[in-house]
Short mmCIF file of C-alpha atoms and ligand atoms in Angstrom, two decimals:
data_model
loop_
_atom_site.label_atom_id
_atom_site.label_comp_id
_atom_site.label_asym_id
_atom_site.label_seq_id
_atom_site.Cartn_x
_atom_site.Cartn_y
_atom_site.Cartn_z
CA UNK B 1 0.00 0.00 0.00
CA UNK B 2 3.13 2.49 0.68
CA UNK B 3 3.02 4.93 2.65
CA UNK B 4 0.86 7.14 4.44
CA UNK B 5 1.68 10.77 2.77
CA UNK B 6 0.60 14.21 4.38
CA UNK B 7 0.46 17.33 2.01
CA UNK B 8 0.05 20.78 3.33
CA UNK B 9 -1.94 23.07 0.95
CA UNK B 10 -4.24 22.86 -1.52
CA UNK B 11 -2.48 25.04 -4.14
CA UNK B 12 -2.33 23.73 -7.62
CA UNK B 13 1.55 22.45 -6.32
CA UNK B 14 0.12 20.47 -3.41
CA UNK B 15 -2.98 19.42 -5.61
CA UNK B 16 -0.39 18.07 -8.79
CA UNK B 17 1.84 16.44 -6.11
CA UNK B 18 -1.08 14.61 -4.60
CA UNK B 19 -2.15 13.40 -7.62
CA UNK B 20 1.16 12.52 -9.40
CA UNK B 21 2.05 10.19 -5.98
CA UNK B 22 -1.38 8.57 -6.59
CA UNK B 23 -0.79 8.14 -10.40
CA UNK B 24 2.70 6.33 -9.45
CA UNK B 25 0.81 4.14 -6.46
CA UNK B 26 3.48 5.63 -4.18
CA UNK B 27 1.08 5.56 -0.56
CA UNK B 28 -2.27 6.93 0.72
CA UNK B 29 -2.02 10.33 0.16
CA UNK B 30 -4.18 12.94 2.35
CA UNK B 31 -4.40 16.60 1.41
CA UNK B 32 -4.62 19.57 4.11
CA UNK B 33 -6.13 22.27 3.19
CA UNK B 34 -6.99 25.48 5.34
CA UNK B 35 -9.41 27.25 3.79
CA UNK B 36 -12.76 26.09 2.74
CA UNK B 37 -12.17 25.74 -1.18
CA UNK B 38 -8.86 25.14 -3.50
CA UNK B 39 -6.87 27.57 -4.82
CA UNK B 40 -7.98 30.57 -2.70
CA UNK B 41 -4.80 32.02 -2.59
CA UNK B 42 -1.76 32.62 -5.15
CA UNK B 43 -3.55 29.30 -7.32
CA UNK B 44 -6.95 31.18 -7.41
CA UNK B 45 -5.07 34.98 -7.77
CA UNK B 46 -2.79 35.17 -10.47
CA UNK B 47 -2.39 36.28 -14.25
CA UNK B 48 -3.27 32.89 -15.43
CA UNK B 49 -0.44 32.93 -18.04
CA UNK B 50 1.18 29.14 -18.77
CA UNK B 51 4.72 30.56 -19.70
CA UNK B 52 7.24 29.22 -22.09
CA UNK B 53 10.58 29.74 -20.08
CA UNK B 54 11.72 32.99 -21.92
CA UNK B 55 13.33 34.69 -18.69
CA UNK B 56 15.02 32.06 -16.60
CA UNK B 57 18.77 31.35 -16.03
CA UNK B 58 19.38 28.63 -17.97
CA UNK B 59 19.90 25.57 -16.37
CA UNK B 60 18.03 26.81 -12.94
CA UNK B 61 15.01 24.43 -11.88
CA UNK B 62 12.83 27.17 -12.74
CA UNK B 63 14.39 26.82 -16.66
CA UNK B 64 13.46 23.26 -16.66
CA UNK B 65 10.86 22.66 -14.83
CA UNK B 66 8.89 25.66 -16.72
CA UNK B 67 9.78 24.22 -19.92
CA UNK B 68 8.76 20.82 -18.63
CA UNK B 69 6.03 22.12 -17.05
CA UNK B 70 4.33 23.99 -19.91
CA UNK B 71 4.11 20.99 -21.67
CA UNK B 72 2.26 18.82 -18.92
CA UNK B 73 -0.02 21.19 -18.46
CA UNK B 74 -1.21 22.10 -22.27
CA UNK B 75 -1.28 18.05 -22.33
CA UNK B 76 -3.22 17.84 -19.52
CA UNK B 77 -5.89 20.93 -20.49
CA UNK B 78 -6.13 18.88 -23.61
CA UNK B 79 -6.88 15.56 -21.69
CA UNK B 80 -9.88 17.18 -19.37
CA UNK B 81 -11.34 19.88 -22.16
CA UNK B 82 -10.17 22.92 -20.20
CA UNK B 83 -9.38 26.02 -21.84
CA UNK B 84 -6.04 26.22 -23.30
CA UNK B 85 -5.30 29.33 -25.27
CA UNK B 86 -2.04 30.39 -27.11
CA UNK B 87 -2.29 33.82 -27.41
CA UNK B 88 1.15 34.89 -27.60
CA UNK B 89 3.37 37.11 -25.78
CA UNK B 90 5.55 40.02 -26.74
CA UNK B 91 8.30 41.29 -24.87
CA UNK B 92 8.73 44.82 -25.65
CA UNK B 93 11.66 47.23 -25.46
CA UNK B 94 9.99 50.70 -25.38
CA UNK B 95 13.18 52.39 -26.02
CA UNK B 96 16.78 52.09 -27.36
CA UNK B 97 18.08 51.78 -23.29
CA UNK B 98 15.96 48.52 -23.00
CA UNK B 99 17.97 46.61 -25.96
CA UNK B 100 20.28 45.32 -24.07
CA UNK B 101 18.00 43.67 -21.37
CA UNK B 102 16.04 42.57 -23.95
CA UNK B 103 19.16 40.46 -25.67
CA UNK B 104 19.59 38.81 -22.86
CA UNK B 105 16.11 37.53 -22.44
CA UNK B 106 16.43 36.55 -25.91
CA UNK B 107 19.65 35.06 -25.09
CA UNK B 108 18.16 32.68 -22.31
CA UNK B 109 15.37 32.34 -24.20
CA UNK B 110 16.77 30.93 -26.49
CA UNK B 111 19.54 28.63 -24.68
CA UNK B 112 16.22 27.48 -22.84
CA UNK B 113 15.01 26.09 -25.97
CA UNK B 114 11.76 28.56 -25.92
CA UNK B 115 10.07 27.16 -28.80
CA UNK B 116 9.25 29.63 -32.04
CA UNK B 117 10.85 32.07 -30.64
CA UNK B 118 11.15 34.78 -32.83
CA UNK B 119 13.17 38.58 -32.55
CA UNK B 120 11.10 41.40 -33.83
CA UNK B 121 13.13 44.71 -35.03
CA UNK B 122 11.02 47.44 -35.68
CA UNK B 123 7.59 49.14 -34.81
CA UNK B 124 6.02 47.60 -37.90
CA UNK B 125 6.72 44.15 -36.90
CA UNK B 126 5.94 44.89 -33.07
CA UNK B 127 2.97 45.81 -35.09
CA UNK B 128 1.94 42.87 -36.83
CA UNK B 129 1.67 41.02 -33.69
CA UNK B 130 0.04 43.68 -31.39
CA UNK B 131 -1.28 46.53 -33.64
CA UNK B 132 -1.89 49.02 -30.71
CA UNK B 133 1.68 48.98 -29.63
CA UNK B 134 4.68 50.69 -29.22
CA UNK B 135 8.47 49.76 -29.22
CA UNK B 136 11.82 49.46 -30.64
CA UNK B 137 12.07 46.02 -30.82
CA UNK B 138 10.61 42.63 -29.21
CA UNK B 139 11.05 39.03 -28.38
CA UNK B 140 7.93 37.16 -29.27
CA UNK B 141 6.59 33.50 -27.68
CA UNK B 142 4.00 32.59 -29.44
CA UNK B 143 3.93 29.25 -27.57
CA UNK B 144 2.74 31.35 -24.17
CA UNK B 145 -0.49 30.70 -23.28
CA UNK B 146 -3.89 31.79 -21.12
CA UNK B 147 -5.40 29.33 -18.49
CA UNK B 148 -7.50 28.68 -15.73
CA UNK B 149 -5.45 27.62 -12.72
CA UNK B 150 -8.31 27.65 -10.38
CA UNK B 151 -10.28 24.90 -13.03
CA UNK B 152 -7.00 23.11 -13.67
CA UNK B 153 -6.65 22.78 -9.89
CA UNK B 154 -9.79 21.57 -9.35
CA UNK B 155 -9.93 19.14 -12.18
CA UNK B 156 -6.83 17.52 -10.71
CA UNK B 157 -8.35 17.20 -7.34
CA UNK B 158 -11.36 15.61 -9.15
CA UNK B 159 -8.59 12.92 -10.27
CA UNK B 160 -7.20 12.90 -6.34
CA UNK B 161 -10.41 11.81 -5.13
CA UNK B 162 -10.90 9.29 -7.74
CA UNK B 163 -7.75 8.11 -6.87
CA UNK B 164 -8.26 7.20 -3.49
CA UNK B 165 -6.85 10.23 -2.33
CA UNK B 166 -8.23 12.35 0.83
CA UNK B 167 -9.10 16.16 0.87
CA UNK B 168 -9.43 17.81 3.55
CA UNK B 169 -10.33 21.11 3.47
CA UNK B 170 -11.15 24.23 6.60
CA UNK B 171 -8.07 22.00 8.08
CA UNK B 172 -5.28 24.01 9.54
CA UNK B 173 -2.01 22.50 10.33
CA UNK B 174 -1.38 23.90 13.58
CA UNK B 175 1.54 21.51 14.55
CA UNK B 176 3.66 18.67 13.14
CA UNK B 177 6.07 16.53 15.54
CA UNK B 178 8.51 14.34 14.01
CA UNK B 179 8.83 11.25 15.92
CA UNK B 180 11.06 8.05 15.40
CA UNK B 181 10.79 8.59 11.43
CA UNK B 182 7.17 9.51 11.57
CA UNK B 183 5.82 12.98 11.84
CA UNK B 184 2.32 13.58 13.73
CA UNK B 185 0.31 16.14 12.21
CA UNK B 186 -1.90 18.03 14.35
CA UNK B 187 -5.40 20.23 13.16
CA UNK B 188 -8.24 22.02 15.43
CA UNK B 189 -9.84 18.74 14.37
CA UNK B 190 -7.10 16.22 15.81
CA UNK B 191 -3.74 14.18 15.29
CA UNK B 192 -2.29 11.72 12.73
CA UNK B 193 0.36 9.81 12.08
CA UNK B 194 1.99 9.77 8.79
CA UNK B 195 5.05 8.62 7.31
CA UNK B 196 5.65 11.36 5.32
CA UNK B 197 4.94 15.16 4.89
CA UNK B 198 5.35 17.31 1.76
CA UNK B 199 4.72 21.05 2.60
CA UNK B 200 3.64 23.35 -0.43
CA UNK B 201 2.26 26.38 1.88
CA UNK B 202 2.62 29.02 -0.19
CA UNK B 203 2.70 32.52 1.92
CA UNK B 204 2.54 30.45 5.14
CA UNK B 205 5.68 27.73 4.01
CA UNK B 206 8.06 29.73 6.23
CA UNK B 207 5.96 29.32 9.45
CA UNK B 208 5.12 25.65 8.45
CA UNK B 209 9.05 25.17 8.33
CA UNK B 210 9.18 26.22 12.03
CA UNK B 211 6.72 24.11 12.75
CA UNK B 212 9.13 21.71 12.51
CA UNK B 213 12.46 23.45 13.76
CA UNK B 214 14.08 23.78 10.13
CA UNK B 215 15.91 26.85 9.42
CA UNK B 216 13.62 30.32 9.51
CA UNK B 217 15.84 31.23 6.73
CA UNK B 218 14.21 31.97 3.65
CA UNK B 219 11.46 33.97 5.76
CA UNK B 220 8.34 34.54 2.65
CA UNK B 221 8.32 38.38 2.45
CA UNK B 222 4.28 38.72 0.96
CA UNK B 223 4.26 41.32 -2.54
CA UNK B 224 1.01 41.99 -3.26
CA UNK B 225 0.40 42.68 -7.41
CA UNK B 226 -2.38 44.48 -8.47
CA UNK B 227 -4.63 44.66 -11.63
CA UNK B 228 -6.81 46.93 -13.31
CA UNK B 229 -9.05 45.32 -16.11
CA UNK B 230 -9.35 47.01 -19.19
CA UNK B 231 -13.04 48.48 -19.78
CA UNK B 232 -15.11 45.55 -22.33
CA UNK B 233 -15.10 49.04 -25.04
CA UNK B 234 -11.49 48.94 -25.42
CA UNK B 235 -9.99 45.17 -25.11
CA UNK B 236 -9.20 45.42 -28.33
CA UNK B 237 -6.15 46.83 -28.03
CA UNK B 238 -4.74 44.09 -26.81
CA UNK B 239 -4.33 40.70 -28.66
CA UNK B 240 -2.26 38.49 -26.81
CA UNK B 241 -0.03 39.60 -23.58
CA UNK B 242 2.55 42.54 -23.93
CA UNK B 243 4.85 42.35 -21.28
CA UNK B 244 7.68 45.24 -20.43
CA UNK B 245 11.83 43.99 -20.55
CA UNK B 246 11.73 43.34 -16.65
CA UNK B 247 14.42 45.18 -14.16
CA UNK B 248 16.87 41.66 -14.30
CA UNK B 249 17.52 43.50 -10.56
CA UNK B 250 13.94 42.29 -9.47
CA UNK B 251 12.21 38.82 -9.22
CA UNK B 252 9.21 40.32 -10.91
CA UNK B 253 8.26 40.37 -14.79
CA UNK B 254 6.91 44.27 -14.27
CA UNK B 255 3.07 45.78 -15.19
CA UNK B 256 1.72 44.02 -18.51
CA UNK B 257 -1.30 43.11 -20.65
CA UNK B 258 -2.94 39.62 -20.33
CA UNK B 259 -5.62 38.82 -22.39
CA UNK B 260 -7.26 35.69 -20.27
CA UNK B 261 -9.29 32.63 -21.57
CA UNK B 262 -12.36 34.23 -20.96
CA UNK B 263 -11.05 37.38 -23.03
CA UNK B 264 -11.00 39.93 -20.30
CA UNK B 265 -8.10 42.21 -20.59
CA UNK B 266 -5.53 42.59 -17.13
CA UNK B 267 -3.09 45.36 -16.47
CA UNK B 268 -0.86 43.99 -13.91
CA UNK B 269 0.68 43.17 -11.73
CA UNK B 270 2.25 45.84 -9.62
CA UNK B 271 4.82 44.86 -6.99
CA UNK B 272 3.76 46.01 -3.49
CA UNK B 273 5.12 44.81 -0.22
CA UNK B 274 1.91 43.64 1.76
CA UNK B 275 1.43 44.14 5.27
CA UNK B 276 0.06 41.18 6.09
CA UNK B 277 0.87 37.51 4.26
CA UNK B 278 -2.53 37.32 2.92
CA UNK B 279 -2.87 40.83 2.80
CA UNK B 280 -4.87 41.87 -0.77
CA UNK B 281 -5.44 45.46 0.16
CA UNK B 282 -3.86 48.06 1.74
CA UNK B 283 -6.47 48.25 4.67
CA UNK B 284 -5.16 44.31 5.47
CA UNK B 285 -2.70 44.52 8.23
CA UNK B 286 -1.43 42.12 10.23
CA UNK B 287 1.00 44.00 13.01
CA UNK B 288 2.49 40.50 13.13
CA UNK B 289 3.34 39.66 9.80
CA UNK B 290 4.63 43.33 9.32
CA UNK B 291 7.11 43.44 12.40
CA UNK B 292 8.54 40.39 11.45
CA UNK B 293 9.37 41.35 8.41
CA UNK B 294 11.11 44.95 9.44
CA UNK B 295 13.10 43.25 12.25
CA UNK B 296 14.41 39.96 9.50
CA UNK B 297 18.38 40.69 9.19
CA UNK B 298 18.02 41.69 5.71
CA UNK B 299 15.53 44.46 5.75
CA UNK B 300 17.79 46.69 5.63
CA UNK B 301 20.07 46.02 2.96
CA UNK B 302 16.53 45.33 1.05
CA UNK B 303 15.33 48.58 1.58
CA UNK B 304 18.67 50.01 0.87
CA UNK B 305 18.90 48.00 -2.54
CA UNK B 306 15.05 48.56 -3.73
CA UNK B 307 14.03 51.78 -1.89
CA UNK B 308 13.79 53.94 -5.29
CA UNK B 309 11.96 50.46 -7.14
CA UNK B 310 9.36 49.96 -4.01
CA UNK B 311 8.78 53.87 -3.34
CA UNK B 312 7.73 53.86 -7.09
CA UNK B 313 5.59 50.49 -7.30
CA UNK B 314 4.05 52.08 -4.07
CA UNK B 315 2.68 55.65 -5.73
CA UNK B 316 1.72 53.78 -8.76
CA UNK B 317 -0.52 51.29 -6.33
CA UNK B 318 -2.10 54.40 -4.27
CA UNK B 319 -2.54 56.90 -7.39
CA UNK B 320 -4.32 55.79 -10.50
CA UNK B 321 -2.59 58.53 -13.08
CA UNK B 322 0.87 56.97 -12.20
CA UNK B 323 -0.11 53.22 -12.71
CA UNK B 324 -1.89 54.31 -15.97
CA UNK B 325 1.50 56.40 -17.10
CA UNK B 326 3.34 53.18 -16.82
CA UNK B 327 1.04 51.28 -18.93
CA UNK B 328 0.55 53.85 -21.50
CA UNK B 329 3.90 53.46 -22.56
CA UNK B 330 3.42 50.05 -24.13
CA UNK B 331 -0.30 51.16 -25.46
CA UNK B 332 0.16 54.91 -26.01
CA UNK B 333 -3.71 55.44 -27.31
CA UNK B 334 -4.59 53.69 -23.96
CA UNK B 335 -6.55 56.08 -21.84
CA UNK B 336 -6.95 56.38 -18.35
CA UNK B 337 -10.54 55.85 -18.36
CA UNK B 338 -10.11 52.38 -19.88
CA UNK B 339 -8.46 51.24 -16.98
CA UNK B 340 -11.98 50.55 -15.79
CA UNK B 341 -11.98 48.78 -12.61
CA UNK B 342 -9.36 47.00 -9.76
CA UNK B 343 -9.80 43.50 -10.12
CA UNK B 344 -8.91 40.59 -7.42
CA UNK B 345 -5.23 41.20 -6.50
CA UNK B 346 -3.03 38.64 -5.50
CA UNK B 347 -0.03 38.10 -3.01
CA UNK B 348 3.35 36.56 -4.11
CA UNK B 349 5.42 34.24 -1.91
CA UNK B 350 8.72 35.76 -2.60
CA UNK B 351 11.35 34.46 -0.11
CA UNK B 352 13.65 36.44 1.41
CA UNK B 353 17.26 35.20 3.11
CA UNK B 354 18.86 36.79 5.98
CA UNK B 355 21.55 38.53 3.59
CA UNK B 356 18.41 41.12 1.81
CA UNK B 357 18.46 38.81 -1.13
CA UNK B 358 15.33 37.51 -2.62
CA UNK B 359 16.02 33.97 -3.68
CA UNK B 360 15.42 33.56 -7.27
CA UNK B 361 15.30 29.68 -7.94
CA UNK B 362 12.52 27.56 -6.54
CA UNK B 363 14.08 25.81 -3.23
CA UNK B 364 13.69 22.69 -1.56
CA UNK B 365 14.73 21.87 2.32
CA UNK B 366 14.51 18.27 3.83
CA UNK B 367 13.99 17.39 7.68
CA UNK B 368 13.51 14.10 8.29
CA UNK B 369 10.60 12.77 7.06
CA UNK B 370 9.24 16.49 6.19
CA UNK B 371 9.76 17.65 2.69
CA UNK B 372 9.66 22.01 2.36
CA UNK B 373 9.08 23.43 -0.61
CA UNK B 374 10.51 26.87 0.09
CA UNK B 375 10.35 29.25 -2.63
CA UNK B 376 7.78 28.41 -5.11
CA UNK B 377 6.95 31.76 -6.63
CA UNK B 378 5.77 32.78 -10.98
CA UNK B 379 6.18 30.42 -12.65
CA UNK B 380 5.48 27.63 -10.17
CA UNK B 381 1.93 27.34 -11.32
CA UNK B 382 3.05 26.75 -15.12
CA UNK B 383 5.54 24.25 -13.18
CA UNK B 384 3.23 22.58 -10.84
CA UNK B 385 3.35 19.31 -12.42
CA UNK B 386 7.13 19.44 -12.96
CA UNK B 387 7.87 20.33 -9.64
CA UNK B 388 5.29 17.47 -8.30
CA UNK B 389 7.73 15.08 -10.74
CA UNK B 390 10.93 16.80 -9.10
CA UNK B 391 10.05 16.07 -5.58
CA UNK B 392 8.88 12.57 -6.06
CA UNK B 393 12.04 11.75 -7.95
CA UNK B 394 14.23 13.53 -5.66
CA UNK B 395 13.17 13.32 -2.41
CA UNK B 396 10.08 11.04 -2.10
CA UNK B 397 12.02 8.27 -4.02
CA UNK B 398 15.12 9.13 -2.85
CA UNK B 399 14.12 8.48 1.09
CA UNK B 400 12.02 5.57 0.36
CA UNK B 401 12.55 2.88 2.33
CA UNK B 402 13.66 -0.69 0.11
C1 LIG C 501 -0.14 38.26 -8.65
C2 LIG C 501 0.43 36.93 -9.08
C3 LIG C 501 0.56 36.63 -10.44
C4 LIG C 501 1.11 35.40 -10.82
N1 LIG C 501 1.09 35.04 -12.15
C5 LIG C 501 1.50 33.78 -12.51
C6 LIG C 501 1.37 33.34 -13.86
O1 LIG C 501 0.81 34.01 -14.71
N2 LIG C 501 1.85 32.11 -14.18
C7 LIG C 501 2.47 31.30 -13.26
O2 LIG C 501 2.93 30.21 -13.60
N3 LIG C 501 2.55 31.69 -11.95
C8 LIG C 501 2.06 32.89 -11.58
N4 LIG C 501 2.10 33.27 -10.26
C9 LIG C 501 2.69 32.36 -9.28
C10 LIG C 501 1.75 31.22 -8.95
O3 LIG C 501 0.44 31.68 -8.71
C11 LIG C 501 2.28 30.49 -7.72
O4 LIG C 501 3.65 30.24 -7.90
C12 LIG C 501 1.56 29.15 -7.50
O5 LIG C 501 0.17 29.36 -7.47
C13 LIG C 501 2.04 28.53 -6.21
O6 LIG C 501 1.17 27.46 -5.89
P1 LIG C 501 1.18 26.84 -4.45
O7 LIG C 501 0.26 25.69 -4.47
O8 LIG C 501 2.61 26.62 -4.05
O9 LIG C 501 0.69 28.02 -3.48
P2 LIG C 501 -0.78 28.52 -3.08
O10 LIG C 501 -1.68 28.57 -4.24
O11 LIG C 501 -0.58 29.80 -2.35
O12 LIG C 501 -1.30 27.39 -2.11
C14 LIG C 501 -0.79 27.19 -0.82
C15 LIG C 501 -1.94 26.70 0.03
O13 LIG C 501 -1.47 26.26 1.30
C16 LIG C 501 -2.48 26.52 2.24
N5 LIG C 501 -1.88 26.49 3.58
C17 LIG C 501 -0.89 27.29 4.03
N6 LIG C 501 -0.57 26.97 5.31
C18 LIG C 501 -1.39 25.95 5.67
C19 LIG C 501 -1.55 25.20 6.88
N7 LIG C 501 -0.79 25.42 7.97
N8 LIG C 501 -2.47 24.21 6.90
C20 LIG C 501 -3.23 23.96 5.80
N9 LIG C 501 -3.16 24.67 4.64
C21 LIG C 501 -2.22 25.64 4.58
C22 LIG C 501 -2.99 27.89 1.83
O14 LIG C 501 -4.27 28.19 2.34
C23 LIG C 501 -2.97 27.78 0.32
O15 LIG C 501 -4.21 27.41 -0.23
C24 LIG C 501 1.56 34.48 -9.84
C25 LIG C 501 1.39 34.79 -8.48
C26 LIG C 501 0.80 35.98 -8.10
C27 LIG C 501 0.56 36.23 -6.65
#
């Protein structure tokens, strides 16, 4: 029968992972789950964009498991009927300064083996792509594509629970206890045994990772990102996604235009630190969450590194006419009026390590019988079932006894 498997969070990571150790008849798996549905945080709050691989450093498991991860998932929106939509994306350098950033996209782009990838020199061949906008040049993907994570996450529960596999959701993990190779989970609702625990907590995986003495270091430092959708008028200015050249400085892709499955039209998202871990407005504050962030040994040299990036993100979140000057430069007949309403924001789990530095790759920490997945920020949802596949082979497999 194997073993008996414990997953925290019902995320579309924790969701693939469940199902993938079912698929492979590795144990009885049971999911823990919080809140009362799925994907009701970073799963059920992001820009819903399966991405190629177009920005990663090559060889990194976000390179791979992206690319790998793309694939599984257009397979597996193809399998169930779900919406799978390759609209395209265009990176855009607005001016001559952004050429260089944008060769080196292409440049890892291209050693990642982004497929039909193609350079664009010119406004009239930005133009053939995206007809409302502006640049110097661009790197397009037309491989990118629009999804429904929330569906996709709940289709591949659908497949848990055929499986055999338990979800349990309103169940908190309030306290896990590793005991002679064992770990005892413990919820409002009681204790259990397992032989094995895979954590894929999202804003909370930091506190789970105390939970069970491993090192507080990467803390998750919550950015909040958030949209504006374009009024139903005026969507036609926008094809496919146009994306900026991001700051290669910053773990975030910058402001851009997503065209979804169900053709609404996103500007977003921002980059805002957020008071509180599952903070999606500025009026959510959690004293806690913020204090523990000032006082983390690298808040300082963070500040110190970003102060000029996050003072700017910050104005553009609390006054309209600066977000819509940002976006205007990649659409410049947008107006501000067609940035109709704010849409559902969404909070990133970026983490954060003593030194300042936000970690980059995804990250993986193993104690005992507890498996911690880390750092599992954009594009972890595009690499859910890749990282599910990289955590059984590496660490479930790896530690299982003959
Ligand atoms: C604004 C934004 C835009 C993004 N855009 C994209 C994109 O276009 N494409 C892409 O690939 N990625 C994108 N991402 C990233 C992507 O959404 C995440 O990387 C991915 O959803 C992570 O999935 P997860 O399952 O690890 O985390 P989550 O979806 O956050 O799930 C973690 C779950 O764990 C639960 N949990 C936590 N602690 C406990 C506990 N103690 N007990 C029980 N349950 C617990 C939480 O309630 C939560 O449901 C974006 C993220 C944001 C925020």
């Amino acid at each position: 029968m194997g073993e008996r498997i414990a997953i925290i969070g019902g995320g579309i990571v924790g969701i693939a992972l469940a199902r993938a150790l079912l698929l492979r008849g590795l144990g009885e798996v049971t999911v823990f789950e919080k809140e009362e549905r799925l994907a009701a945080h970073q799963t059920g709050r992001n820009s819903g964009v399966v991405h190629a691989g177009l920005y990663y450093q090559p060889g990194t498991l976000k390179a791979r498991l992206c690319a790998a991860g793309r694939i599984a998932i257009r397979d597996y929106c193809a399998e169930k009927g779900l919406p799978y939509r390759e609209l395209g994306k265009l990176v855009v350098a607005v001016d001559a300064s952004e050429l260089p950033a944008l060769a080196e996209i292409e440049r890892r782009a291209t050693a990642n083996g982004v497929p039909d990838l193609a350079r664009l020199d010119g406004l009239d061949r930005i133009r053939a792509i995206e007809p409302h906008a502006a640049g110097v040049a661009a790197v397009h993907s037309p491989r990118t594509a629009a999804v429904d994570y929330t569906a996709i996450t709940e289709a591949m529960a659908q497949d848990v629970r055929s499986l055999g596999g338990s979800i349990r959701t309103g169940q908190e993990v309030v306290g896990l206890q590793i005991d002679r190779g064992t770990v005892r989970v413990r919820t409002p609702a009681g204790e259990q045994v397992f032989d094995r625990l895979i954590a894929c907590a999202g804003l909370q995986s930091d506190l789970v990772a105390r939970l069970v003495g491993a090192d507080p270091s990467p803390k998750i430092l919550p950015f909040r990102g958030e949209y504006w959708a374009l009024a139903a008028a005026r969507t036609d200015l926008v094809r496919g996604m146009i994306y900026p050249v991001p700051d290669p400085r910053f773990p975030f892709l910058g402001v851009h235009f997503t065209r979804g499955v169900h053709n609404d039209v996103h500007v977003g998202p921002n980059a805002v630190p957020a008071l509180a871990r599952e903070g999606y407005s500025w009026l959510a504050v959690s004293p806690r969450d913020t204090w523990q962030s000032l006082r983390w040994p690298g808040a300082g040299a963070l500040a110190r590194q970003h102060w000029r990036m996050g003072l700017d993100e910050i104005s553009g979140s609390l006054v309209k006419p600066l977000y819509y000057r940002k976006a205007r430069r990649f659409i410049p007949e947008l107006q501000m009026s067609d940035l109709a309403t704010k849409t559902a924001a969404g909070v990133r789990a970026q983490a954060w390590g003593r030194d300042g530095t936000l970690l980059d790759d995804f990250a993986v920490d193993q104690v005992g019988p507890v498996t911690l997945l880390r750092n599992a920020p954009s594009p972890a949802a595009t690499s859910s079932m890749a990282i599910a596949e990289h955590v059984i082979e590496h660490y479930v497999l790896a530690r299982m006894p003959e």
